[in-house]
Amino acid sequence: MIELIPAIDIISGKCVRLSQGDYNLSKEYSSNPLEIAKSFETAGVRRLHLVDLDGAKASHVVNMEVLRSISSNTGLTIDFGGGIKSESDLESVFSNGAQMVTIGSLAVTSPSILSSWISEYGADKFIIGADLKNGKLSINGWQEESDSDLTSFLDYYTDLGISKVLCTDISRDGMLCGPSIELYRSILENYPELELIASGGVSSMDDIKELDMAGIPSVVFGKAFYEGRISLDDLKSYKS
C-alpha cells in the first residue's frame, strides 16, 4: 500500500501552501503547525514532510523552532527540507528531531558537498528532492531554473546509494489538478528499486488510489487536505 505523507509548509512559523511554488500566491491555513501535526498523528499517519519555505528562500534554515516543537510533542517520523546549505544547519536539523532531510537545491548546485554528507551520515538519512519545471530541475525555493536534467541527476545519486527521491512536478503543485502519474511511472521503469515519493497535484483520495494502483511507493500531499478535499477520516480509513 502507498505510504501517505502529509506536508506542512512553513512561512513565519505558520502553516501555508503555495501555488506552483509562487511565494506571492501563499495562503495561510493555520497559525499552529503543531496542532496540525498532532491531528495527522491521531489519524494514524506515521510520517511528516516538513518544509521551511522561509529557509528555502533564504538559503539557510529559519523555522527550526517549528521542527523542535513537532518532534518534541509527537511521535511522527519527520523529514525536513528547506534551506539546508551548510553542515551546521544539517546537524541542527538532526539534533532538533528530524530523522531525515530532503535536499533539493544543494543536490543540484553542489553535489560534491552532498556526496561528503552522504558518506559521513549515511544515505538512509537523505531524500533527494527532484523539483521539475519545464523538464529541468529548479532550485532555491523553486525561484530559479537550472540546466540539470533528471536522468543524469538520478544516475549520480543512485550510484551514491541514495534510494529515496521526492519528485515534484512544480506546474501541478498546489493546483489540485491531479498528479503526474506518467512521469512517476517512467522514473520507476528506469529506477525500479527507487523509493519514489510523488508530489504535486493531488486533489483527492482518488488521485492517491490511482498512484497506489500505479505502484508508486509514497505520496506527499498538502493542499487537498487543507482545502477539505481529503479528511482525517479518509486518512484513517485508507491506512486501516
XYZ file of C-alpha atoms in Angstrom:
240
model
C 0.000 0.000 0.000
C 1.187 3.501 -0.815
C 2.646 5.463 2.108
C 0.708 8.651 2.895
C 2.942 11.601 3.830
C 1.167 14.859 4.633
C 3.137 18.073 4.206
C 3.335 21.068 6.487
C 4.889 24.078 4.748
C 6.032 26.911 6.985
C 6.323 30.651 6.473
C 6.855 32.842 9.551
C 6.008 29.916 11.806
C 2.614 29.390 10.173
C 1.207 26.576 8.052
C 0.745 27.754 4.451
C 0.523 26.453 0.899
C 1.848 27.961 -2.299
C 0.617 27.511 -5.860
C 3.275 26.358 -8.355
C 5.943 27.429 -5.879
C 4.947 31.093 -6.112
C 5.553 32.898 -2.816
C 3.170 35.629 -3.954
C 0.391 33.037 -4.024
C 0.762 31.967 -0.412
C -2.344 31.035 1.583
C -2.282 30.601 5.356
C -4.189 27.660 6.820
C -3.106 27.579 10.448
C -1.016 29.547 12.901
C -0.385 26.341 14.869
C 1.617 23.744 12.896
C 1.935 21.533 15.980
C -1.848 21.225 16.209
C -1.954 20.167 12.537
C 0.831 17.627 13.087
C -0.970 16.144 16.085
C -4.163 15.781 14.047
C -2.254 13.812 11.409
C -0.778 11.559 14.083
C -4.234 10.961 15.571
C -5.410 9.876 12.107
C -2.749 7.159 12.065
C -0.173 8.938 9.937
C 3.373 7.984 10.882
C 5.437 10.326 8.725
C 5.516 14.059 8.056
C 7.147 16.149 5.338
C 8.031 19.470 6.998
C 9.177 22.276 4.698
C 10.804 25.532 5.765
C 9.753 27.817 2.910
C 11.467 30.795 4.532
C 14.618 28.714 4.691
C 14.360 27.632 1.061
C 14.210 31.268 0.002
C 16.907 32.480 2.418
C 19.314 29.559 1.780
C 19.568 28.735 5.479
C 17.194 27.120 7.962
C 14.803 29.665 9.507
C 11.940 27.787 11.196
C 13.898 25.465 13.486
C 11.518 26.101 16.378
C 8.630 24.551 14.446
C 10.690 21.397 13.869
C 11.649 21.278 17.541
C 8.049 21.722 18.662
C 6.648 18.973 16.427
C 9.440 16.497 17.105
C 9.179 17.045 20.877
C 5.411 16.671 21.042
C 4.612 13.930 18.523
C 5.982 10.534 17.583
C 5.977 11.332 13.861
C 8.928 10.453 11.690
C 9.903 13.824 10.242
C 11.722 14.552 7.048
C 12.721 18.207 6.947
C 13.568 20.305 3.919
C 14.224 23.908 3.029
C 17.393 25.954 3.302
C 19.852 23.257 4.337
C 23.042 24.562 2.709
C 25.634 24.106 5.481
C 26.723 21.234 7.688
C 25.860 23.286 10.769
C 22.254 23.550 9.523
C 22.252 19.834 8.758
C 23.468 18.934 12.249
C 20.970 21.319 13.850
C 18.080 19.789 11.920
C 19.073 16.289 13.032
C 19.649 17.382 16.651
C 16.227 19.048 16.722
C 14.382 15.891 15.835
C 14.363 15.258 12.084
C 15.081 11.649 11.164
C 15.709 12.505 7.514
C 16.373 15.598 5.428
C 15.172 16.446 1.951
C 17.894 18.155 -0.073
C 16.994 19.750 -3.402
C 18.926 22.861 -4.404
C 22.251 21.774 -2.899
C 21.920 18.409 -4.634
C 21.878 20.280 -7.942
C 24.395 23.054 -7.309
C 26.944 21.377 -5.004
C 26.904 17.612 -5.492
C 30.388 17.218 -4.009
C 29.228 18.711 -0.690
C 26.169 16.484 -0.545
C 28.282 13.487 -1.514
C 30.520 14.096 1.506
C 27.476 14.377 3.794
C 26.055 11.133 2.434
C 29.382 9.444 3.140
C 29.503 10.851 6.678
C 25.886 10.455 7.814
C 24.649 7.581 5.634
C 22.467 7.517 2.526
C 19.398 6.491 4.528
C 19.328 9.950 6.167
C 18.798 11.749 2.848
C 15.878 12.213 0.489
C 16.896 13.831 -2.776
C 14.461 16.472 -3.984
C 13.932 16.471 -7.739
C 11.820 19.546 -8.418
C 10.909 19.703 -12.097
C 9.859 22.657 -14.188
C 9.888 22.589 -17.997
C 11.865 19.360 -17.832
C 14.695 20.883 -15.799
C 15.486 20.896 -12.095
C 14.542 24.038 -10.168
C 16.476 25.390 -7.181
C 16.357 27.932 -4.338
C 12.743 27.638 -3.347
C 11.817 26.944 -6.988
C 12.749 30.532 -7.813
C 15.491 29.573 -10.283
C 15.751 27.024 -13.083
C 18.969 25.025 -13.508
C 20.435 23.361 -16.582
C 20.380 19.926 -14.933
C 18.244 17.129 -16.320
C 16.535 14.445 -14.276
C 18.265 11.338 -15.656
C 21.870 12.400 -15.011
C 20.795 13.726 -11.616
C 19.218 10.423 -10.581
C 22.107 8.406 -12.010
C 24.577 10.359 -9.881
C 22.733 9.949 -6.603
C 21.605 6.357 -7.019
C 25.268 5.498 -7.652
C 25.982 7.026 -4.223
C 23.450 4.707 -2.613
C 20.503 7.083 -2.408
C 17.204 5.196 -2.549
C 14.666 7.899 -1.603
C 13.728 10.614 -4.119
C 10.931 13.165 -3.744
C 9.848 14.201 -7.240
C 7.655 17.287 -7.603
C 6.056 18.498 -10.809
C 6.069 22.212 -9.975
C 3.475 23.021 -12.627
C 0.965 20.924 -10.687
C 1.986 21.742 -7.124
C -0.842 23.344 -5.185
C -3.071 23.368 -8.265
C -5.313 20.394 -7.337
C -5.201 19.210 -10.945
C -4.043 15.618 -10.442
C -0.527 14.160 -10.152
C 1.916 13.424 -12.990
C 1.399 9.678 -12.903
C 3.085 9.025 -16.242
C 6.189 10.891 -15.061
C 6.408 8.733 -11.952
C 5.779 5.548 -13.914
C 8.607 6.400 -16.316
C 11.000 7.078 -13.421
C 10.224 3.725 -11.817
C 10.643 1.930 -15.132
C 14.231 3.166 -15.234
C 14.866 3.003 -11.474
C 12.672 0.145 -10.205
C 14.338 -0.041 -6.786
C 13.782 3.648 -6.059
C 11.636 4.612 -3.070
C 9.922 7.278 -5.156
C 7.799 9.871 -3.389
C 5.268 11.548 -5.684
C 4.478 15.198 -5.032
C 2.327 17.821 -6.697
C -1.251 17.972 -7.915
C -3.019 15.565 -5.557
C -6.633 16.719 -5.354
C -8.447 13.801 -3.706
C -8.203 10.282 -2.334
C -8.996 9.071 -5.854
C -5.685 10.548 -7.038
C -3.890 8.744 -4.226
C -5.626 5.472 -5.120
C -4.547 5.918 -8.745
C -0.938 6.447 -7.659
C -1.223 3.368 -5.452
C -2.550 1.281 -8.347
C 0.354 2.529 -10.498
C 2.792 1.126 -7.945
C 4.098 4.450 -6.654
C 5.601 3.754 -3.201
C 4.773 7.039 -1.435
C 2.901 10.306 -1.913
C 3.203 13.756 -0.349
C 0.010 15.791 -0.256
C -0.967 19.085 1.304
C -3.416 21.465 -0.282
C -6.060 18.797 -0.867
C -6.174 18.256 2.886
C -6.136 21.921 3.807
C -8.892 22.685 1.314
C -11.091 19.916 2.752
C -10.854 17.526 -0.193
C -9.082 14.907 1.924
C -10.258 14.461 5.516
C -8.691 12.962 8.618
C -11.319 10.200 8.373
C -10.119 9.494 4.815
C -6.584 9.055 6.137
C -7.762 6.789 8.957
C -9.768 4.549 6.665
C -7.121 4.336 3.947
C -4.456 3.254 6.414
C -6.653 0.725 8.197
